[in-house]
mmCIF file with all atom_site columns, C-alpha atoms in Angstrom:
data_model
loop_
_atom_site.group_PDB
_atom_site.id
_atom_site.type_symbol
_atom_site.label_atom_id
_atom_site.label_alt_id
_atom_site.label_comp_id
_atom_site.label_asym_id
_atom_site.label_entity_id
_atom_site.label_seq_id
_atom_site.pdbx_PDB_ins_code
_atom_site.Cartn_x
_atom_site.Cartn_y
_atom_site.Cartn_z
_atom_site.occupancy
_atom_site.B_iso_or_equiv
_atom_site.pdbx_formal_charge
_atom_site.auth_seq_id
_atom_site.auth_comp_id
_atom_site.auth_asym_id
_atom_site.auth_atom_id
_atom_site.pdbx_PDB_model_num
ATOM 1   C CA . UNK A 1 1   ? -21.546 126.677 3.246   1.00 0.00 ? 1   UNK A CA 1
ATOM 2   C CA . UNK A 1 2   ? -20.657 127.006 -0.643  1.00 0.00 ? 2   UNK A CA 1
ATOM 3   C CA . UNK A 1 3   ? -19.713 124.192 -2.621  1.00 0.00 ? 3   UNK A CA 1
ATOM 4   C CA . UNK A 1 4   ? -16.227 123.404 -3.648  1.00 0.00 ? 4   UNK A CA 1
ATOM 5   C CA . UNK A 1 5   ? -15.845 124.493 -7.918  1.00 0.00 ? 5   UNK A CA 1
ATOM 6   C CA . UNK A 1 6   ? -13.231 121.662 -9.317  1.00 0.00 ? 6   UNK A CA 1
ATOM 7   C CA . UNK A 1 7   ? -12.002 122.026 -13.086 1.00 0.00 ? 7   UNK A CA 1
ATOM 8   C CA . UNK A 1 8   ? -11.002 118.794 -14.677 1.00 0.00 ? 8   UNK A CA 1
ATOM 9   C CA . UNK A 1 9   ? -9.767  118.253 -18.398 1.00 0.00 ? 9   UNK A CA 1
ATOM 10  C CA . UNK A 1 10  ? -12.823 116.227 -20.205 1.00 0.00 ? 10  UNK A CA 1
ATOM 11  C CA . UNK A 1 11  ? -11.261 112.876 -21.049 1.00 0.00 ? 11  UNK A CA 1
ATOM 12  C CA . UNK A 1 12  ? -12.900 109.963 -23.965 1.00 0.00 ? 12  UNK A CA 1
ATOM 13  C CA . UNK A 1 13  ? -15.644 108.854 -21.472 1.00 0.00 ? 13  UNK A CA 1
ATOM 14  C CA . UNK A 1 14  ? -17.205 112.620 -21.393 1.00 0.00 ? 14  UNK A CA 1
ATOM 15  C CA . UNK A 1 15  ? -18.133 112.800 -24.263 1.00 0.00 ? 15  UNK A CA 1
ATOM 16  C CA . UNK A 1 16  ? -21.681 112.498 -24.083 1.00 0.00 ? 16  UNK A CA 1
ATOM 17  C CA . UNK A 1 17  ? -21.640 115.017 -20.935 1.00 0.00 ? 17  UNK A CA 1
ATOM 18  C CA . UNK A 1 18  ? -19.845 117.413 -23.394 1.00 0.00 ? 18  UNK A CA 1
ATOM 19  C CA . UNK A 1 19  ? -22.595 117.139 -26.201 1.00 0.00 ? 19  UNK A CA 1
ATOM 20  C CA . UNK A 1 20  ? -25.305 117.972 -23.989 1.00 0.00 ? 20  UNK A CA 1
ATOM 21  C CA . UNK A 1 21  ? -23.247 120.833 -22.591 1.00 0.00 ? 21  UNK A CA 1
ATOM 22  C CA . UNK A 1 22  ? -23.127 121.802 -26.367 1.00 0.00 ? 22  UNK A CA 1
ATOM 23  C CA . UNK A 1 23  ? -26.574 121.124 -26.469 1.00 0.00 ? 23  UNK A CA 1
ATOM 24  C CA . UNK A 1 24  ? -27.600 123.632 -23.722 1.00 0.00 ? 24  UNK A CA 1
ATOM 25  C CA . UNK A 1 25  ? -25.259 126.371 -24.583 1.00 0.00 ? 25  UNK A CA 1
ATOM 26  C CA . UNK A 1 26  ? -26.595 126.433 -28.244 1.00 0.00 ? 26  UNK A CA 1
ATOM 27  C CA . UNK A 1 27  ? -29.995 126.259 -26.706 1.00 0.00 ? 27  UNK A CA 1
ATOM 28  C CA . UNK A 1 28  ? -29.131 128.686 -24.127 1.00 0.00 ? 28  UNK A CA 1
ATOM 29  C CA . UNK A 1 29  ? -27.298 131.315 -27.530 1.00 0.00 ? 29  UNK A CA 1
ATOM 30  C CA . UNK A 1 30  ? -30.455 130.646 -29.446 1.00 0.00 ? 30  UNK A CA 1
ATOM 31  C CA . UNK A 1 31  ? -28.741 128.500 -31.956 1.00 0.00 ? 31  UNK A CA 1
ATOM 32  C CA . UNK A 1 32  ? -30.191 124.921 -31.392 1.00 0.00 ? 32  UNK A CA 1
ATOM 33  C CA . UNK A 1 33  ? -30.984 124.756 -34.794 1.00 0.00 ? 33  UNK A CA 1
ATOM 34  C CA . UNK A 1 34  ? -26.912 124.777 -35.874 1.00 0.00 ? 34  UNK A CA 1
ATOM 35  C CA . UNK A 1 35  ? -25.757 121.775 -33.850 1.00 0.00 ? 35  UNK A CA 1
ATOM 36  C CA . UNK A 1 36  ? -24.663 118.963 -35.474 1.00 0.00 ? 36  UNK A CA 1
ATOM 37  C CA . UNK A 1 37  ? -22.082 117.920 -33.644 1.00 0.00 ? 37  UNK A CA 1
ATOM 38  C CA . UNK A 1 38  ? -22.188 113.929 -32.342 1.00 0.00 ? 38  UNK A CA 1
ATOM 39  C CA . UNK A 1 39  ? -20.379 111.610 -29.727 1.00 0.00 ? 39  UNK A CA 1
ATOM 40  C CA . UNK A 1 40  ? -18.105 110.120 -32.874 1.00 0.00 ? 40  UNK A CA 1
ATOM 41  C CA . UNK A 1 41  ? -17.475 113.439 -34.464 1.00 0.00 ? 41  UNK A CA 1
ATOM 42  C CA . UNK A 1 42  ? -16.145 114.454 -30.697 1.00 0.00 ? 42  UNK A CA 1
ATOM 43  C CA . UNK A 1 43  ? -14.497 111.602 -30.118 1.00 0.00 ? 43  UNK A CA 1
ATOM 44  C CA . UNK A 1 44  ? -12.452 112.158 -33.568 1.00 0.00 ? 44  UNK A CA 1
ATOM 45  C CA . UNK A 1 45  ? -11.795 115.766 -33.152 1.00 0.00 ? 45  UNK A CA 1
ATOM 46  C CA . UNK A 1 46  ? -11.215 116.192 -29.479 1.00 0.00 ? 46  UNK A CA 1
ATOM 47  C CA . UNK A 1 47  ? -9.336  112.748 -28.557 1.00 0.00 ? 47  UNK A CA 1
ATOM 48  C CA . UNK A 1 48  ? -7.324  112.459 -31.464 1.00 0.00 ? 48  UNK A CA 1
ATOM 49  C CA . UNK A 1 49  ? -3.578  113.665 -31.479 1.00 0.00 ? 49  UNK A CA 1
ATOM 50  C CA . UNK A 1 50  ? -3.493  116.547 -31.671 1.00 0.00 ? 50  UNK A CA 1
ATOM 51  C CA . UNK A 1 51  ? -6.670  117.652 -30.337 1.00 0.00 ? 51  UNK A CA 1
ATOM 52  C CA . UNK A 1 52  ? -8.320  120.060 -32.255 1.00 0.00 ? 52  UNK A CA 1
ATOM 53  C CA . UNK A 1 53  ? -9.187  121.674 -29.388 1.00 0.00 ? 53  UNK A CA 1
ATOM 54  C CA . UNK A 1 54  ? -9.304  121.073 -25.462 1.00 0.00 ? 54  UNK A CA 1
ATOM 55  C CA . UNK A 1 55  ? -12.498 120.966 -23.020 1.00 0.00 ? 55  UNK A CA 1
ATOM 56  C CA . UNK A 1 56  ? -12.563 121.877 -19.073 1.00 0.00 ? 56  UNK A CA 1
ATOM 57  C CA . UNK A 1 57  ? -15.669 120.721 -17.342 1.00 0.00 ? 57  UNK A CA 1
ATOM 58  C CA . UNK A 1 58  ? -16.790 122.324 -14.118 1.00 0.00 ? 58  UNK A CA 1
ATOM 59  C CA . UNK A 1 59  ? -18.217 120.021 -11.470 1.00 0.00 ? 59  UNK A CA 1
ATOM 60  C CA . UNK A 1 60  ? -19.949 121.669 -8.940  1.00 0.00 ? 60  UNK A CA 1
ATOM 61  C CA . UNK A 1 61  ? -21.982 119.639 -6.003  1.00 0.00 ? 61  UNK A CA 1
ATOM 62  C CA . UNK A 1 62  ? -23.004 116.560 -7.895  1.00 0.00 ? 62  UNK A CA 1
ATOM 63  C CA . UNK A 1 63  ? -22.873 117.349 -11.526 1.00 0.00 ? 63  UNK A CA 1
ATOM 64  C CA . UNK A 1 64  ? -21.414 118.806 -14.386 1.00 0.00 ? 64  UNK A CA 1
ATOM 65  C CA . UNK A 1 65  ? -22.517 122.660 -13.843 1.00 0.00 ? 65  UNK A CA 1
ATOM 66  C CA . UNK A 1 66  ? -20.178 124.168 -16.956 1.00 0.00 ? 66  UNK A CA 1
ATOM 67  C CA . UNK A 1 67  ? -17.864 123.663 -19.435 1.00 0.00 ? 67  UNK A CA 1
ATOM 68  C CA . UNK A 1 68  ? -15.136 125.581 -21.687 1.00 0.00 ? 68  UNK A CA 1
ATOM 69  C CA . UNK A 1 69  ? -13.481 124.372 -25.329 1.00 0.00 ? 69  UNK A CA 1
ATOM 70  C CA . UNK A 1 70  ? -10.060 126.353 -26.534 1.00 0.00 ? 70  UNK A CA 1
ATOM 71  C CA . UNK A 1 71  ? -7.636  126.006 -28.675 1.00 0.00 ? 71  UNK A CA 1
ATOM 72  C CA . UNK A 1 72  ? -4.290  127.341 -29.392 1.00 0.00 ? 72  UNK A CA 1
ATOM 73  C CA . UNK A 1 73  ? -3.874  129.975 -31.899 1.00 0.00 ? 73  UNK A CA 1
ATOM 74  C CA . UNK A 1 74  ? -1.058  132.340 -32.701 1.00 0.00 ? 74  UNK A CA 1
ATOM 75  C CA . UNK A 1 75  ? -0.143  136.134 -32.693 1.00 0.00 ? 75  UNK A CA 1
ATOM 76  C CA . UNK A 1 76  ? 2.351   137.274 -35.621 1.00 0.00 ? 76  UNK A CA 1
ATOM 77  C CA . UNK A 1 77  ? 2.116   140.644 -33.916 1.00 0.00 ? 77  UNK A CA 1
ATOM 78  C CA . UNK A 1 78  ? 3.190   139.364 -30.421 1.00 0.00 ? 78  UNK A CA 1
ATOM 79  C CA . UNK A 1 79  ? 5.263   136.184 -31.737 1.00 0.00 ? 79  UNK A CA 1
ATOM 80  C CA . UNK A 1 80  ? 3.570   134.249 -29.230 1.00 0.00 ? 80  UNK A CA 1
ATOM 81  C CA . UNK A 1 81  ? 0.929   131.780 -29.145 1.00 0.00 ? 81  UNK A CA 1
ATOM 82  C CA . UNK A 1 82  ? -2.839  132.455 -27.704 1.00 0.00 ? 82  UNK A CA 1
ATOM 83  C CA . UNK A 1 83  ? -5.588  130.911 -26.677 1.00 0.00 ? 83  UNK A CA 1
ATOM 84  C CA . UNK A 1 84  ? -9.236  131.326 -28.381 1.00 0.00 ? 84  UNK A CA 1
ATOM 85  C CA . UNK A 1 85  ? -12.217 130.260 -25.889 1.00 0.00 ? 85  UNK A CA 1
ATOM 86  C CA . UNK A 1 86  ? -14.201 128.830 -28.139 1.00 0.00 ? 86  UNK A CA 1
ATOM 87  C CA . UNK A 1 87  ? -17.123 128.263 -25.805 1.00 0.00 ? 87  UNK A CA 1
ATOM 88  C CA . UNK A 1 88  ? -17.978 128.752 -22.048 1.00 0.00 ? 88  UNK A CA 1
ATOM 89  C CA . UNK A 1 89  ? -20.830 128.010 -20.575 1.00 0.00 ? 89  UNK A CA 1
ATOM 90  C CA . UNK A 1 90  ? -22.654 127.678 -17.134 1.00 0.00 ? 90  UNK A CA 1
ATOM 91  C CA . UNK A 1 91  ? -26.277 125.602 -16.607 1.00 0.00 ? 91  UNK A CA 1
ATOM 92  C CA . UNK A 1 92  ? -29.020 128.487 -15.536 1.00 0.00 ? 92  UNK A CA 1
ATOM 93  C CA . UNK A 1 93  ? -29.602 127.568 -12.037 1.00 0.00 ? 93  UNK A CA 1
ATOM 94  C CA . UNK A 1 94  ? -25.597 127.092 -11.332 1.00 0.00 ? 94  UNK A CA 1
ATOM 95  C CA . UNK A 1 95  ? -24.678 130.507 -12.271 1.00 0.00 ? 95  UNK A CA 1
ATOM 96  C CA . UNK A 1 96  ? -23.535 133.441 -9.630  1.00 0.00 ? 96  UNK A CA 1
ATOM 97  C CA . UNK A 1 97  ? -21.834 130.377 -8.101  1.00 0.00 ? 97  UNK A CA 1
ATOM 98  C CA . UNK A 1 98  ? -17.789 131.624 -9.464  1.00 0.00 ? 98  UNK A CA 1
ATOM 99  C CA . UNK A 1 99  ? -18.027 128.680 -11.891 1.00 0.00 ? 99  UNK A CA 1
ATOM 100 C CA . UNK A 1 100 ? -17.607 130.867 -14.720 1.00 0.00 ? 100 UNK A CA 1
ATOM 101 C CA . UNK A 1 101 ? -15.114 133.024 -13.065 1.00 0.00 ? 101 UNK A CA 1
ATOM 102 C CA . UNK A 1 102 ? -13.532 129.689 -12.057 1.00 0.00 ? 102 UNK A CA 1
ATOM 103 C CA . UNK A 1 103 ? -13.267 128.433 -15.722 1.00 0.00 ? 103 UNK A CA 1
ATOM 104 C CA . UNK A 1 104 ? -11.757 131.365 -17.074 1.00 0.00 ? 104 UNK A CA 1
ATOM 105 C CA . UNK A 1 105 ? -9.250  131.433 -14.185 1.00 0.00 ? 105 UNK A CA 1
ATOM 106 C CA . UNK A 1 106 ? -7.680  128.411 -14.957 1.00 0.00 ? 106 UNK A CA 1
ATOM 107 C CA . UNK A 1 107 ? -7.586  128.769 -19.232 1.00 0.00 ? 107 UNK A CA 1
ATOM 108 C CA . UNK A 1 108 ? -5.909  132.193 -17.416 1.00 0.00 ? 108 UNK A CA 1
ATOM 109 C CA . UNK A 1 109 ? -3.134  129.751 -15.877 1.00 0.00 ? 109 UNK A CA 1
ATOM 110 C CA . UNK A 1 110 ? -2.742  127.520 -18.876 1.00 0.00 ? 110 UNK A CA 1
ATOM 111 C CA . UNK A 1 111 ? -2.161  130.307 -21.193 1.00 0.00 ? 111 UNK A CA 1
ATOM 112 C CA . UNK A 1 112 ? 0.669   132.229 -18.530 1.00 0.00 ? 112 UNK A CA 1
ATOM 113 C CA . UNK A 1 113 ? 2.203   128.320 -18.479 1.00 0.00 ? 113 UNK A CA 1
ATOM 114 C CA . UNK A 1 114 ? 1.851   127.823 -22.322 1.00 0.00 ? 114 UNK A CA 1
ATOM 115 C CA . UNK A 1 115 ? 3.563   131.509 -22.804 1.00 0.00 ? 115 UNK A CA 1
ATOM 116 C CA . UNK A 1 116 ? 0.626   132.865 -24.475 1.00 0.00 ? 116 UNK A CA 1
ATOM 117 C CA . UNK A 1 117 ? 0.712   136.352 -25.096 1.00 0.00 ? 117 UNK A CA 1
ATOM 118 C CA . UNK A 1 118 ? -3.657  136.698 -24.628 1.00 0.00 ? 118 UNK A CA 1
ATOM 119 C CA . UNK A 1 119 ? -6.718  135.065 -24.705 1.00 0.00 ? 119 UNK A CA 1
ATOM 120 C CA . UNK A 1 120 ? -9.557  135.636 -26.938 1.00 0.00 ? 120 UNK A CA 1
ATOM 121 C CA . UNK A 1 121 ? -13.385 135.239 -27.354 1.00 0.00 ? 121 UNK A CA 1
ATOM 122 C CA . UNK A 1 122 ? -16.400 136.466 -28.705 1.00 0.00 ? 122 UNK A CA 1
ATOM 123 C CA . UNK A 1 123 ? -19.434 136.975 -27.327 1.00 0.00 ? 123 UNK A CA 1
ATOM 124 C CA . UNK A 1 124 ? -23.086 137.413 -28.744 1.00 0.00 ? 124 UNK A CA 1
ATOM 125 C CA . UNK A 1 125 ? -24.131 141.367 -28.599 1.00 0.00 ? 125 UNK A CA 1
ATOM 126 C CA . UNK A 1 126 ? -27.394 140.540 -26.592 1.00 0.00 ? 126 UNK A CA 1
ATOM 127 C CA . UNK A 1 127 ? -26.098 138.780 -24.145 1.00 0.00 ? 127 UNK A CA 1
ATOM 128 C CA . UNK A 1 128 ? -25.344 141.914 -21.644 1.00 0.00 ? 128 UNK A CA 1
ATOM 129 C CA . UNK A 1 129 ? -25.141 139.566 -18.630 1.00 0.00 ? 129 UNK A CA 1
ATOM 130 C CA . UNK A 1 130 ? -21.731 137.742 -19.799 1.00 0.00 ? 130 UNK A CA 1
ATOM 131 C CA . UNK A 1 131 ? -20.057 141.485 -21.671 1.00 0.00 ? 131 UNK A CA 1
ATOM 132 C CA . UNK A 1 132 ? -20.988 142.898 -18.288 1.00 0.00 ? 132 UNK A CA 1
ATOM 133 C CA . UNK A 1 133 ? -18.684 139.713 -16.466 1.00 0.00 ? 133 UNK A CA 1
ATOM 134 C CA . UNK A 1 134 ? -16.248 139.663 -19.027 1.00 0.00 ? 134 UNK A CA 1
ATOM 135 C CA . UNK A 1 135 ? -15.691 143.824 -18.712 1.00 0.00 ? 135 UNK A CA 1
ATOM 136 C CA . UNK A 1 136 ? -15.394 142.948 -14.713 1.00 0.00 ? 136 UNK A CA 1
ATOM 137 C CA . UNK A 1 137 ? -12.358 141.067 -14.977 1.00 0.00 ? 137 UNK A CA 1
ATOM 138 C CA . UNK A 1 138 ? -10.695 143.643 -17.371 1.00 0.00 ? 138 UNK A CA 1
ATOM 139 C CA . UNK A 1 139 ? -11.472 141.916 -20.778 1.00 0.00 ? 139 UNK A CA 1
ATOM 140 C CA . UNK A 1 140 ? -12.016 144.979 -23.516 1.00 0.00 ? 140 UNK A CA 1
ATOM 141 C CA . UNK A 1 141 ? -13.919 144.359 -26.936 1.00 0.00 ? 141 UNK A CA 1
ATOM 142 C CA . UNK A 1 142 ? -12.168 145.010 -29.949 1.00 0.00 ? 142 UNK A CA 1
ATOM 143 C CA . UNK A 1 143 ? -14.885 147.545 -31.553 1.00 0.00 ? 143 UNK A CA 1
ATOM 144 C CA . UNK A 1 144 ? -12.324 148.194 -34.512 1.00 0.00 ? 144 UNK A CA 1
ATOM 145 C CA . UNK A 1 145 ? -12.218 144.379 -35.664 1.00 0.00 ? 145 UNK A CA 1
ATOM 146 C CA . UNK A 1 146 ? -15.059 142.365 -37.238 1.00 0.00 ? 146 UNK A CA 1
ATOM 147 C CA . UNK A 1 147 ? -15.479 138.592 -37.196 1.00 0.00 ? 147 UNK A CA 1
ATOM 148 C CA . UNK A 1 148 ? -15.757 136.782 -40.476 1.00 0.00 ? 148 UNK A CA 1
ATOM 149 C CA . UNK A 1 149 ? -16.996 133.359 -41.020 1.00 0.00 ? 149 UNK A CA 1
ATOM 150 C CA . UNK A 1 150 ? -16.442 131.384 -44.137 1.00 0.00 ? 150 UNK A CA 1
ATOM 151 C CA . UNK A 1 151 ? -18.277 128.071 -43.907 1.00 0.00 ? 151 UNK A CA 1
ATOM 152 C CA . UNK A 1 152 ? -20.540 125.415 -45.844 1.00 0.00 ? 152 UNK A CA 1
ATOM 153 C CA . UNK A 1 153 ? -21.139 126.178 -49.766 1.00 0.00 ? 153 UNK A CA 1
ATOM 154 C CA . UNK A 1 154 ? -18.946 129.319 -49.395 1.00 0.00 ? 154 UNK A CA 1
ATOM 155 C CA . UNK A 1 155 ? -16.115 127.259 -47.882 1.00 0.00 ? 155 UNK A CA 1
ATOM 156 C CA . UNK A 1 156 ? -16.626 124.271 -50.743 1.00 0.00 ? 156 UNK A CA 1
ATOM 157 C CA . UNK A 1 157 ? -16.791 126.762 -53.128 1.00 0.00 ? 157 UNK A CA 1
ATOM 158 C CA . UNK A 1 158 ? -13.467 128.365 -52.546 1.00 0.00 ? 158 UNK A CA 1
ATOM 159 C CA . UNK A 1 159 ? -11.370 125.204 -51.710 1.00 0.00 ? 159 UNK A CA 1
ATOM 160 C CA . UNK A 1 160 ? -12.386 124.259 -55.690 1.00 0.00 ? 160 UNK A CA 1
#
């Protein structure tokens, strides 16, 4: 018998089951070293209005087996809004289970409900287990964009 997948917004008292579900993924994307998120800083980002962004957690059998954080962007090309998956993520021994698929289902359903016009992510170039997912369910990669990241002393330096 499989075990029901339910998808809940993360509310204030998550929090600390969202940080270690930020914890593992960066673990889990070889990028431990980067986190320095904590409870307050998610509790004053996340629960604030507006949110800076919103979390799903997927509870599966007793626990909380994944989680995904989005925010709303836009599209000046489509005039519409979008959504941007910041971060998905299923434990190790919880995977092959539809959690994932379940997650991205329902940030599927808020974006049709919001009017968004896509949905939009980026994933690590090693990790051939979640492009090979993603390219299941129709998602392409954009080969002719590249990501750029402006952040820490380059970010100070320009806001000057």
């Amino acid at each position: 018998m499989s075990s029901t997948i339910r998808i809940v917004p993360a509310a204030e008292p998550d929090i600390p089951v969202i940080l270690d579900m930020i914890r593992a993924f960066a673990e889990h994307e070889k990028l431990a070293h980067v986190v320095t998120a904590t409870e307050e800083r998610l509790r004053a980002t996340l629960f604030r209005e507006p949110p800076a962004a919103e979390v799903l957690l997927a509870h599966w059998e007793l626990e909380c087996a994944g989680f995904a954080v989005f925010f709303s962007n836009y599209s000046t090309f489509l005039a519409q809004p979008g959504i941007y998956l910041e971060d998905l993520y299923v434990k190790p021994h919880a995977r092959g289970k539809g959690i994932g698929l379940a997650l991205l289902t329902h940030i599927a359903r808020i974006a049709t409900e919001r009017g968004c016009g896509r949905v939009e992510w980026s994933v690590l170039d090693w990790n051939q287990p979640s492009i090979q997912f993603y390219k299941q369910l129709g998602a392409v990669p954009l080969e002719d964009w590249t990501r750029y990241r402006l952040s820490g002393e380059g970010l100070a330096r320009i806001a000057e």
